[in-house]
Short mmCIF file of C-alpha atoms and ligand atoms in Angstrom, two decimals:
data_model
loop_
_atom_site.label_atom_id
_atom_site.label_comp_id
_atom_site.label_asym_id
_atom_site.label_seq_id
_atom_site.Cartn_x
_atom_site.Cartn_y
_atom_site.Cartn_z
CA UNK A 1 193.93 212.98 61.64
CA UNK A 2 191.40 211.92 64.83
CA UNK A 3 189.12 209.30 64.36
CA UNK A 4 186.08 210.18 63.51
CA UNK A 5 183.46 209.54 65.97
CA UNK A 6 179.79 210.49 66.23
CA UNK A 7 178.53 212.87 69.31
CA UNK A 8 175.47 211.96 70.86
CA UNK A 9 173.84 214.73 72.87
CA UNK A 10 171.29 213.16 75.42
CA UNK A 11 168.17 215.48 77.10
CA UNK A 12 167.12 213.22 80.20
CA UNK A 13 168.02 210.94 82.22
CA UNK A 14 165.10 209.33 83.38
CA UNK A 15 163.86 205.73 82.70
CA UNK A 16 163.97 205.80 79.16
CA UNK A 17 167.06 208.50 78.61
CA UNK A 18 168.68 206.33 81.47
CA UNK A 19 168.40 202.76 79.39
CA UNK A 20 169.74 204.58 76.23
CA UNK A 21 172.64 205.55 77.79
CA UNK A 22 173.22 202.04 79.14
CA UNK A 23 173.20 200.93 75.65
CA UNK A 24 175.10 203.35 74.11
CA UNK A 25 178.44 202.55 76.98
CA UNK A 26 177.64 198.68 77.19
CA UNK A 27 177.00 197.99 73.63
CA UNK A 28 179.98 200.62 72.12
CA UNK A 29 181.30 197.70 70.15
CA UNK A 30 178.24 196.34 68.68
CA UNK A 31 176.90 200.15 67.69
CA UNK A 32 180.38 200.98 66.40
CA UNK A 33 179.80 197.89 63.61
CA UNK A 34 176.91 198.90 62.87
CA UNK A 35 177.92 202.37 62.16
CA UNK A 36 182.01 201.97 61.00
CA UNK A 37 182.62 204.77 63.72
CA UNK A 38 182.29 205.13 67.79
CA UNK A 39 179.19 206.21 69.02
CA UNK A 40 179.90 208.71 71.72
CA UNK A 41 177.88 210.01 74.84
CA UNK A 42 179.19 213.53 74.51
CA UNK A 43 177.05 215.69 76.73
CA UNK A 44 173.63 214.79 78.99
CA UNK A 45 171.31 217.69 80.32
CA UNK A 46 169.54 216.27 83.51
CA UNK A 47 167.28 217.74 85.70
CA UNK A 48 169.01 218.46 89.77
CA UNK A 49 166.81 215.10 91.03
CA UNK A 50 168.54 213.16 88.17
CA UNK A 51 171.83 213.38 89.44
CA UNK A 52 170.93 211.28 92.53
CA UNK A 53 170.27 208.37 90.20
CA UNK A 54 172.74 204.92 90.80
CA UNK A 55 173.33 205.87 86.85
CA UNK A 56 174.62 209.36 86.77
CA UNK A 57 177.06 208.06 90.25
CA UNK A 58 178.23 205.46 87.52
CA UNK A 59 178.95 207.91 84.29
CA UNK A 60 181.37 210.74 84.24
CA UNK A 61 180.17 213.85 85.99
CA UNK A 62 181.94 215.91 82.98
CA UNK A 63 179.34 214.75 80.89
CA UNK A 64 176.17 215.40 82.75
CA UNK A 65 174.87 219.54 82.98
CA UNK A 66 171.98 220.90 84.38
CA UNK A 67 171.98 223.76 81.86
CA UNK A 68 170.61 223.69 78.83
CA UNK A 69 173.26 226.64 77.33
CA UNK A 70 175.71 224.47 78.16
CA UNK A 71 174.80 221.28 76.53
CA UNK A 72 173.99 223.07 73.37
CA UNK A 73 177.43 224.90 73.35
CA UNK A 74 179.10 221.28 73.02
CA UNK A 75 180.73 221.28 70.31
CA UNK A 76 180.85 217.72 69.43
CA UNK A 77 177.02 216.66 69.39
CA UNK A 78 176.29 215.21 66.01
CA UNK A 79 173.02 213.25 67.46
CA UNK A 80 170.99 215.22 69.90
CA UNK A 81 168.90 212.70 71.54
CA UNK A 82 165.79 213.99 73.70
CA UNK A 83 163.98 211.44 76.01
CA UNK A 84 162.69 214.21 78.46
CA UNK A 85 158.49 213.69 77.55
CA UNK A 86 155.66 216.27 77.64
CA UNK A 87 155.67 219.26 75.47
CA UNK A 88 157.41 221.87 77.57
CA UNK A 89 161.14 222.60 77.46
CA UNK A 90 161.14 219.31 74.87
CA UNK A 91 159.45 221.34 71.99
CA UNK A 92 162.39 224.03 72.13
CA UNK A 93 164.97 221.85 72.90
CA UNK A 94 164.11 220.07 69.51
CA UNK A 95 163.83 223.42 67.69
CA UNK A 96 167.27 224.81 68.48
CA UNK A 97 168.82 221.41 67.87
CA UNK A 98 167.50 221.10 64.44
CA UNK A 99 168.21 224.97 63.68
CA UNK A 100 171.68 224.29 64.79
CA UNK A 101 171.79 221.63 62.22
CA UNK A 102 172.03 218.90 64.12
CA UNK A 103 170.23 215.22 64.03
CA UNK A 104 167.29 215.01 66.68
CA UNK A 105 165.90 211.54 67.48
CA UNK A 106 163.02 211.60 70.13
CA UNK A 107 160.52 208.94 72.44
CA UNK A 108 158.26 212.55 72.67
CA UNK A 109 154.65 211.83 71.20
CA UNK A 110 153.61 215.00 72.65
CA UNK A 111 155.68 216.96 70.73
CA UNK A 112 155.84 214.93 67.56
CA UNK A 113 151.78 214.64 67.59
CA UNK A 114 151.44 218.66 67.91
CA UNK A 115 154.11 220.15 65.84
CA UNK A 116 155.64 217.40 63.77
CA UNK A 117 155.21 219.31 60.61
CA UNK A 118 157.01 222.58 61.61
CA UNK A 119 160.01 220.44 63.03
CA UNK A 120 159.73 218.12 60.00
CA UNK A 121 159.69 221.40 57.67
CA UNK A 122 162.45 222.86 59.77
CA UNK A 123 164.74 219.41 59.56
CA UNK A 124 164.47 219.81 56.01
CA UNK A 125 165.32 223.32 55.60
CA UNK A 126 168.78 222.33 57.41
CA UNK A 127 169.07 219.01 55.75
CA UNK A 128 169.13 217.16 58.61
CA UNK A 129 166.97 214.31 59.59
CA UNK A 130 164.18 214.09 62.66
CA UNK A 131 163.55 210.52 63.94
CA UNK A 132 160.59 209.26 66.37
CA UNK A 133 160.54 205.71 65.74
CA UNK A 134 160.07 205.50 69.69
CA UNK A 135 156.94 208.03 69.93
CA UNK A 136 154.64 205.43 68.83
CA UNK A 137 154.18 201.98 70.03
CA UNK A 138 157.20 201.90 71.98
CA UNK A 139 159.19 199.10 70.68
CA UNK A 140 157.43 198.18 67.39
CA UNK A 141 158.92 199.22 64.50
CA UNK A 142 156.42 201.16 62.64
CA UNK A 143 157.66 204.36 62.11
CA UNK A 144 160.05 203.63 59.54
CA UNK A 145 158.20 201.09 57.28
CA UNK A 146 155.35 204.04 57.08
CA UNK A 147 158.74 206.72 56.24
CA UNK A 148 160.41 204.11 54.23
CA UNK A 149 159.29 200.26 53.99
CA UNK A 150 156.06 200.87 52.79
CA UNK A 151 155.76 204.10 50.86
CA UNK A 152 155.39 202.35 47.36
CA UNK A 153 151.36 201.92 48.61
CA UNK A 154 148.44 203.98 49.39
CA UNK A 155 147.75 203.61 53.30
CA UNK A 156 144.48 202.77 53.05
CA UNK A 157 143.43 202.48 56.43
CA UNK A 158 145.52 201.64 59.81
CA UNK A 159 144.06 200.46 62.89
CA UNK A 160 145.94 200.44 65.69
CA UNK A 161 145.97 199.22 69.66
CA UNK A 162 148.57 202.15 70.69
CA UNK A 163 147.66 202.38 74.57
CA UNK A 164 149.09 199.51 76.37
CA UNK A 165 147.70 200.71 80.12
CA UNK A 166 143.99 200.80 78.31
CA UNK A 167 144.48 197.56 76.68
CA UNK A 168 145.20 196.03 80.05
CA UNK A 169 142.35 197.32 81.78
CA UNK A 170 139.79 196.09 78.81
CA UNK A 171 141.37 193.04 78.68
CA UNK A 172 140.83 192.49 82.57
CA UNK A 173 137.54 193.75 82.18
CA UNK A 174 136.95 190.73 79.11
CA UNK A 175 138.34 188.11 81.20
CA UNK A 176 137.11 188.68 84.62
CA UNK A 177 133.82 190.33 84.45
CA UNK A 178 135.04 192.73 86.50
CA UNK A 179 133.62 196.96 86.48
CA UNK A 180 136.40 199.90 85.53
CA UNK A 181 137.17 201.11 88.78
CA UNK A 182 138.03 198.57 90.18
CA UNK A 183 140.14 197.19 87.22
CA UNK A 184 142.08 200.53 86.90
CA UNK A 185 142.61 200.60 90.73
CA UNK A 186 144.18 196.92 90.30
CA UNK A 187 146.13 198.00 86.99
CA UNK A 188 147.41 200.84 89.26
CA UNK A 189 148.30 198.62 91.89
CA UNK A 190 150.62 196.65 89.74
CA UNK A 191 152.23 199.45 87.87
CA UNK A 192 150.47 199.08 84.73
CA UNK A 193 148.61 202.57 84.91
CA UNK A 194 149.57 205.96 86.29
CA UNK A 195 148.19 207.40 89.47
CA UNK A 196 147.20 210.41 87.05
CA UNK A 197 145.91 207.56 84.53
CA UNK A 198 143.80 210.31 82.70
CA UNK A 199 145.87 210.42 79.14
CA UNK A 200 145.61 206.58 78.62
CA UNK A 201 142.24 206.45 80.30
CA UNK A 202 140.40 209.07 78.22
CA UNK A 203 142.15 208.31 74.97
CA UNK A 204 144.71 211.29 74.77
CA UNK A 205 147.85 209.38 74.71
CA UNK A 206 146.47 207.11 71.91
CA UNK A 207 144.86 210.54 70.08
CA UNK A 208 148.78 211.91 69.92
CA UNK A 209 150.07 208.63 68.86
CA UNK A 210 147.37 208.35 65.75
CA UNK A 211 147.94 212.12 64.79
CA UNK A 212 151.30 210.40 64.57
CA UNK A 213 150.51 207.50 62.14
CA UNK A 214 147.78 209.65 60.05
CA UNK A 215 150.34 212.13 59.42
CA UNK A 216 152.92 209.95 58.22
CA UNK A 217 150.60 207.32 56.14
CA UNK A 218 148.68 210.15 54.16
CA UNK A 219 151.46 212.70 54.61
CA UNK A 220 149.23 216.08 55.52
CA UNK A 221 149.23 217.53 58.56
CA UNK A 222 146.76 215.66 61.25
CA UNK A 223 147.03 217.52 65.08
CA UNK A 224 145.80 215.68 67.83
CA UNK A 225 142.67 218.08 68.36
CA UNK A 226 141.46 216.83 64.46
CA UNK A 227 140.47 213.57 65.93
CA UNK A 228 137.60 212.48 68.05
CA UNK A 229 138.56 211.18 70.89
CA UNK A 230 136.61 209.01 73.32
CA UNK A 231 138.36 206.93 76.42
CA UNK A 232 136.87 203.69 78.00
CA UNK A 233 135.99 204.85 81.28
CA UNK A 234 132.22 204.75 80.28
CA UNK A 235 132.88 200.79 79.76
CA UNK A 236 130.61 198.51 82.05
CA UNK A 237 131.18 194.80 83.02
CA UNK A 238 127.33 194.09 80.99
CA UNK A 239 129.24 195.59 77.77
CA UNK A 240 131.83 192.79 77.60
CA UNK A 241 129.37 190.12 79.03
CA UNK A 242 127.06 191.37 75.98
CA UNK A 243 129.84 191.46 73.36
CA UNK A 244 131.24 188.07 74.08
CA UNK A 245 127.61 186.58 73.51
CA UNK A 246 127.05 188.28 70.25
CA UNK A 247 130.67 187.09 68.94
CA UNK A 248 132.74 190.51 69.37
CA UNK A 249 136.09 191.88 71.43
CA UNK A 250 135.86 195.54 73.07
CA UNK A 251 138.93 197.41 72.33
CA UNK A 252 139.90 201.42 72.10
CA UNK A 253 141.18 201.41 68.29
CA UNK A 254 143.21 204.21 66.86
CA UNK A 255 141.76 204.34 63.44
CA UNK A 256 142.94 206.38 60.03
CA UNK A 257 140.64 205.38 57.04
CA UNK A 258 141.11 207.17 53.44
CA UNK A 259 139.41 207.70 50.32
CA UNK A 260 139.65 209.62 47.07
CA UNK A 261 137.36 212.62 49.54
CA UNK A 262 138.32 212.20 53.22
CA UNK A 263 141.00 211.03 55.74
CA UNK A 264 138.74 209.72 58.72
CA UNK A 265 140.73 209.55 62.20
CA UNK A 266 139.11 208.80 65.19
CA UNK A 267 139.74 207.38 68.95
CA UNK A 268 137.67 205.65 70.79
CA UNK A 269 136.34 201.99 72.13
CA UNK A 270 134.89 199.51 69.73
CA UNK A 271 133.43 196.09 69.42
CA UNK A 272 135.54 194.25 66.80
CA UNK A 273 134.47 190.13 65.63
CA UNK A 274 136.30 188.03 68.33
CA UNK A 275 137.96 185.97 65.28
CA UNK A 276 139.91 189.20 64.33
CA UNK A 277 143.88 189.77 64.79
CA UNK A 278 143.28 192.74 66.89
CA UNK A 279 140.87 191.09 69.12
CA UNK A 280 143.38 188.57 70.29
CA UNK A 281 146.31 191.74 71.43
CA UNK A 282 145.91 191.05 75.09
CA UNK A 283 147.58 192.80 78.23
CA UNK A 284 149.54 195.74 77.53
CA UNK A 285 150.94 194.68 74.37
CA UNK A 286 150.50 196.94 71.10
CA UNK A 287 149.54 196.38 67.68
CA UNK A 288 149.06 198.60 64.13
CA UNK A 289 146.78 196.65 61.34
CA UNK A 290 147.91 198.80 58.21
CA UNK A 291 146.48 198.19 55.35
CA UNK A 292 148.03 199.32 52.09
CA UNK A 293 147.04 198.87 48.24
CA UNK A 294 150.04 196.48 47.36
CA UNK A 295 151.04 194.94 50.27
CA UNK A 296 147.61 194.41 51.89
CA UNK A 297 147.20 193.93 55.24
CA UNK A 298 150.44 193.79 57.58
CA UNK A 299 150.61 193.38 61.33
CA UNK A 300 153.01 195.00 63.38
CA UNK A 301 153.02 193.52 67.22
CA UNK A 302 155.44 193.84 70.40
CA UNK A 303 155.62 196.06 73.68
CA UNK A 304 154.77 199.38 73.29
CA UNK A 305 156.53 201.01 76.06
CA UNK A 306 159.00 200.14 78.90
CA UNK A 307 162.53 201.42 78.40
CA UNK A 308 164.15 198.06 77.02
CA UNK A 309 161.83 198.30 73.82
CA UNK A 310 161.30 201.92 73.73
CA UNK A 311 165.88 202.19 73.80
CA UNK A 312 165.45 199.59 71.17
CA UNK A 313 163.52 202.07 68.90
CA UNK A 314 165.86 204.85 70.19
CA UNK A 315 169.00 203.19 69.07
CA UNK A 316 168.19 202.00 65.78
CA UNK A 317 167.09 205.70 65.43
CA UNK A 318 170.38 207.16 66.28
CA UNK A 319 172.13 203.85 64.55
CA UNK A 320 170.25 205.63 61.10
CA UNK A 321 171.10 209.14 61.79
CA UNK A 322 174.65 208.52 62.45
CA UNK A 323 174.86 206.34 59.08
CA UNK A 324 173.34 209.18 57.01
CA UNK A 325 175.89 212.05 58.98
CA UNK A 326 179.04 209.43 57.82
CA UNK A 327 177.57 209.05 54.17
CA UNK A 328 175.41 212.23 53.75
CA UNK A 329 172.64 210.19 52.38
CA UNK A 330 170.22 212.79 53.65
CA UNK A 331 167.53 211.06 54.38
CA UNK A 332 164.48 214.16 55.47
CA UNK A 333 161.22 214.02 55.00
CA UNK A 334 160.74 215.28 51.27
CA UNK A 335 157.00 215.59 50.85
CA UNK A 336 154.81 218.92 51.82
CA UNK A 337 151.62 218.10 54.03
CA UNK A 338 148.80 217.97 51.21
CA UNK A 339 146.44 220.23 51.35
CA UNK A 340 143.65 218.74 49.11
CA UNK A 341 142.30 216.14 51.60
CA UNK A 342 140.06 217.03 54.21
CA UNK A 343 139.29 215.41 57.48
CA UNK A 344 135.87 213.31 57.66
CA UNK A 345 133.22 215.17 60.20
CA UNK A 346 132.20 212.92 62.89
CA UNK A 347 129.22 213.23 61.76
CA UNK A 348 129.50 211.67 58.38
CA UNK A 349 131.20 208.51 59.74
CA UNK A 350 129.30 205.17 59.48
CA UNK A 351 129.63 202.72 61.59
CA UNK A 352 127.17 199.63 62.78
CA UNK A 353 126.34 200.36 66.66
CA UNK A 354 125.69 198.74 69.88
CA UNK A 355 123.10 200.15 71.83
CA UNK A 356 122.29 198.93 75.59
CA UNK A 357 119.39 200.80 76.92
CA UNK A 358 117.01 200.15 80.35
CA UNK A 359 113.29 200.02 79.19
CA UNK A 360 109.95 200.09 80.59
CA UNK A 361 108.61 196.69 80.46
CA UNK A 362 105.44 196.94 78.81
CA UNK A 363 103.56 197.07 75.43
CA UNK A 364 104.53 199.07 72.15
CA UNK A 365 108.47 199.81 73.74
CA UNK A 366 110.01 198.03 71.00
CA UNK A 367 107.72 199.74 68.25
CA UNK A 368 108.47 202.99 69.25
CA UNK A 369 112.76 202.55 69.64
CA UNK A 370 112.39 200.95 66.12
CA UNK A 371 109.95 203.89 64.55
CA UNK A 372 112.79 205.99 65.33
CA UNK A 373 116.03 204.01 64.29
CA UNK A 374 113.90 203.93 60.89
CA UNK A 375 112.63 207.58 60.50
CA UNK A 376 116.86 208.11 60.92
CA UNK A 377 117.18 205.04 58.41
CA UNK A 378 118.95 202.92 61.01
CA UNK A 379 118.17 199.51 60.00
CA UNK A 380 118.26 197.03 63.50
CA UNK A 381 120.51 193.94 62.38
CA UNK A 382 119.51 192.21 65.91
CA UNK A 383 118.04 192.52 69.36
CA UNK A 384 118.58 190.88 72.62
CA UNK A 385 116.29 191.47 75.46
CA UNK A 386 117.25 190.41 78.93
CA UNK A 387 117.46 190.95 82.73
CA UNK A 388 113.51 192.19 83.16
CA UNK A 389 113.14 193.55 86.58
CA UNK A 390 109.30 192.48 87.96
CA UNK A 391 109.54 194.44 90.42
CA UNK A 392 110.51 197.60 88.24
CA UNK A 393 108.75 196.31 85.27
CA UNK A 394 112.13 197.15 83.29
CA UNK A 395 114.45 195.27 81.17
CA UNK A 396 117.32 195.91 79.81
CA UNK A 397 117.55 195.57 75.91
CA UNK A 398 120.55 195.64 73.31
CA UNK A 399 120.31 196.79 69.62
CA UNK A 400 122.65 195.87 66.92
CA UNK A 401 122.32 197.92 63.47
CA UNK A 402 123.94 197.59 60.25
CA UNK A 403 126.38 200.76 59.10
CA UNK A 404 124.47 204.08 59.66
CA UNK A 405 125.88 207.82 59.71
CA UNK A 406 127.01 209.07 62.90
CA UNK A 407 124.78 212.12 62.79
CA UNK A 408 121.33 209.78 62.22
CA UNK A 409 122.44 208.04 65.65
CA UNK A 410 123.10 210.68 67.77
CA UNK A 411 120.24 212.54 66.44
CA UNK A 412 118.14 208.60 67.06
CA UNK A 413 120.05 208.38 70.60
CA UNK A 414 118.31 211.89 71.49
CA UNK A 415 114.60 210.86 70.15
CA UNK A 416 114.46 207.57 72.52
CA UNK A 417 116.39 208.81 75.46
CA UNK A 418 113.47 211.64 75.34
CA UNK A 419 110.64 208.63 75.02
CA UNK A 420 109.09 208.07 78.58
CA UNK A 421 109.30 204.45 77.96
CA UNK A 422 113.36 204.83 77.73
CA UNK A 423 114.52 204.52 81.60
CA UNK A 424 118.60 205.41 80.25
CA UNK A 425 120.48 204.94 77.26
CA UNK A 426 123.19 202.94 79.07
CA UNK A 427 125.65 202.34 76.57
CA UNK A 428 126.30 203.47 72.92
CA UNK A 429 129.73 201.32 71.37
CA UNK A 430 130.12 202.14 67.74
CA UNK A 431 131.41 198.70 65.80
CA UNK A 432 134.32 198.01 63.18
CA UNK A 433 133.36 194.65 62.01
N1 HSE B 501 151.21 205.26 78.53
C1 HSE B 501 151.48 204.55 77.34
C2 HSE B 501 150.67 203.26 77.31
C3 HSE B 501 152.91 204.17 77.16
O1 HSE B 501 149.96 202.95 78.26
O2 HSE B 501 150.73 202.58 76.31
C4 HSE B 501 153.78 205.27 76.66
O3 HSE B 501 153.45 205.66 75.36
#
């Protein structure tokens, strides 16, 4: 009888798809301890540019196709592993793999963000398993303890740094006083954003990544356009020169809170106390706070993308799958999204805020921003005034509250930027303390 091996199918051959494959032929002997079997690169689908990579001149042109009928009439693909990105051909791809019964592991947030459930629901159905280990926070492992480690607690809450480029530029923007442009311009300079820097800028990579998470940690079915999004491109040099004096961080959080009523999800930039764990996540390193009932609070921390971590997360993913095919331990997603929990409005979150605002200089400004935070019942918690301009008989002052409802402060915000004595609202940063 032949040995029996396990057939790994590979979509892409780009940087990740490119540094799985390098593990899966230079680490054979390793994997195959791990697993009791060969793992085998059986078939790869490339695009035409791919195949003037140095890496598809090193591998076996057998293996690599440019059509997609072909790789999925190979008949030994046990694993098909898709590292291709976005949502289009990836989401099909994935379908027709699962409905032809085999194992799918995938980097694709994308994908996994907008139709997790129906891929989940159809990986069940054919008693297979679907793995993403790699969509979120590249390298981290934090996936599987939400699938697996952790699933004797209630999630309570998880709050996450998921956007590595945005984490660089805020952290620039902390440490050298410098504006946005100028700081994404540099971070594009050095590789560390995208020329088209618009999904990490304006929150949309880290809005996938949560409906991710949320999913997974309350098991129901959160889509990426079910959570308010805001990006950090509205971020000013003053901001961070006014959060480091009042003891706080700026960061763009990926937050999930529940209760008995609501799952709350929400992206967007916050000032968190300087002291905190999150606050210290510099550069374009990740990190997920989750907090569960038992276990309390547990950190997870590393790169969140690159291809050496993200092929970390890959592997152990198809390490998993090929364990279950050899001992049919079956190990799909059971549970049905729940139905009973509804997402928090915006409008009924409550936060505290910081408020930066330009002001006319003169008599009775102060009473009148504070007559409306308290006909909204926004109590002020403290108030800085600075920078008066003589010459424009302005100053610039900043308002901290205590916790308020989102819909008193944007219906507050509208009342004062509409007072005469209110040059501009300048800045509005909500606050997780
Ligand atoms: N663009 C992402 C980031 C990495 O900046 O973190 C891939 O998920």
């Amino acid at each position: 009888m032949a040995k029996r091996i396990i057939g790994i199918g590979l979509m892409g051959l780009g940087v990740i798809a490119g540094q799985v494959a390098r593990v899966v032929r230079d680490r054979a002997e390793a994997l195959e301890q791990q697993v009791g079997c060969p793992l085998v690169l059986k078939k790869i689908k490339v695009l035409p540019q791919d195949l003037g990579r140095p890496l598809a001149k090193e591998l076996d042109s057998k293996l690599l196709t440019t059509d997609a009928e072909e790789f999925f009439a190979e008949p030994g693909i046990d694993i098909v592993v898709e590292a291709i990105g976005g949502e289009k051909p990836a989401y099909e791809y994935l379908r027709r793999a699962l409905s032809a019964g085999k194992y799918v592991v995938t980097s694709n947030k994308e994908v996994i963000a907008k139709h997790g459930a129906e891929l989940r629901t159809l990986a069940k159905e054919r008693k297979v398993d679907l793995r993403y280990e790699a969509s979120v926070g590249g390298g981290i492992p934090i996936i599987s303890p939400l699938r697996f480690d952790l699933v004797a607690n209630r999630i309570n809450g998880i709050y996450a740094i998921i956007n590595g480029t945005t984490n660089y530029i805020l952290t620039c923007m902390a440490k050298e006083g410098a504006d946005f442009a100028s700081t994404l311009k540099k971070a594009q300079e050095l590789g560390y954003a995208e020329a088209n820097p618009r999904d990490d800028i304006e929150g949309i990579d880290a809005t996938y990544k949560l409906a991710i998470l949320s999913s997974l940690a309350f098991q129901m079915e959160v889509l990426p356009g079910d959570i308010h999004s805001e990006g950090i491109s509205r971020l000013h040099a003053r901001d961070f020169r006014y959060a480091q004096e009042l003891g706080f961080a700026i960061k763009l959080l990926a937050i999930a809170k529940q209760d008995d009523k609501w799952a709350e999800v929400r992206v967007h930039p916050v000032f968190i106390p300087e002291d905190s764990l999150l606050a210290k996540v510099d550069g374009v390193y990740n990190a997920i706070l989750v907090e569960g009932d038992l276990v309390g609070k547990v950190l997870f921390y590393g790169q969140g993308a690159g291809p050496y971590p993200t092929s970390s997360a890959v592997i152990a993913d198809v390490v998993a799958a090929a364990n279950d095919i050899l001992r049919g331990a079956g190990s799909w997603v059971r549970w049905e999204p729940r139905k009973d929990k509804v997402l928090k409005p915006m409008s009924e979150v409550i936060t505290r805020y910081y408020l930066r605002m330009n002001v006319a200089d003169q008599p009775g400004v102060l009473a009148q921003i504070s007559k409306i935070l308290g006909d909204n019942q926004i109590s002020i918690s403290s108030l800085i005034q600075k920078d008066a301009d003589a010459q424009a008989q302005t100053a610039e002052i900043v308002i901290m509250t205590h916790p308020a409802r989102e819909a008193a402060m944007q219906t507050a915000l509208k009342d004062m930027a509409n007072l005469p004595v209110v040059r501009e609202i300048s800045n509005f940063i909500r606050v997780e303390a």
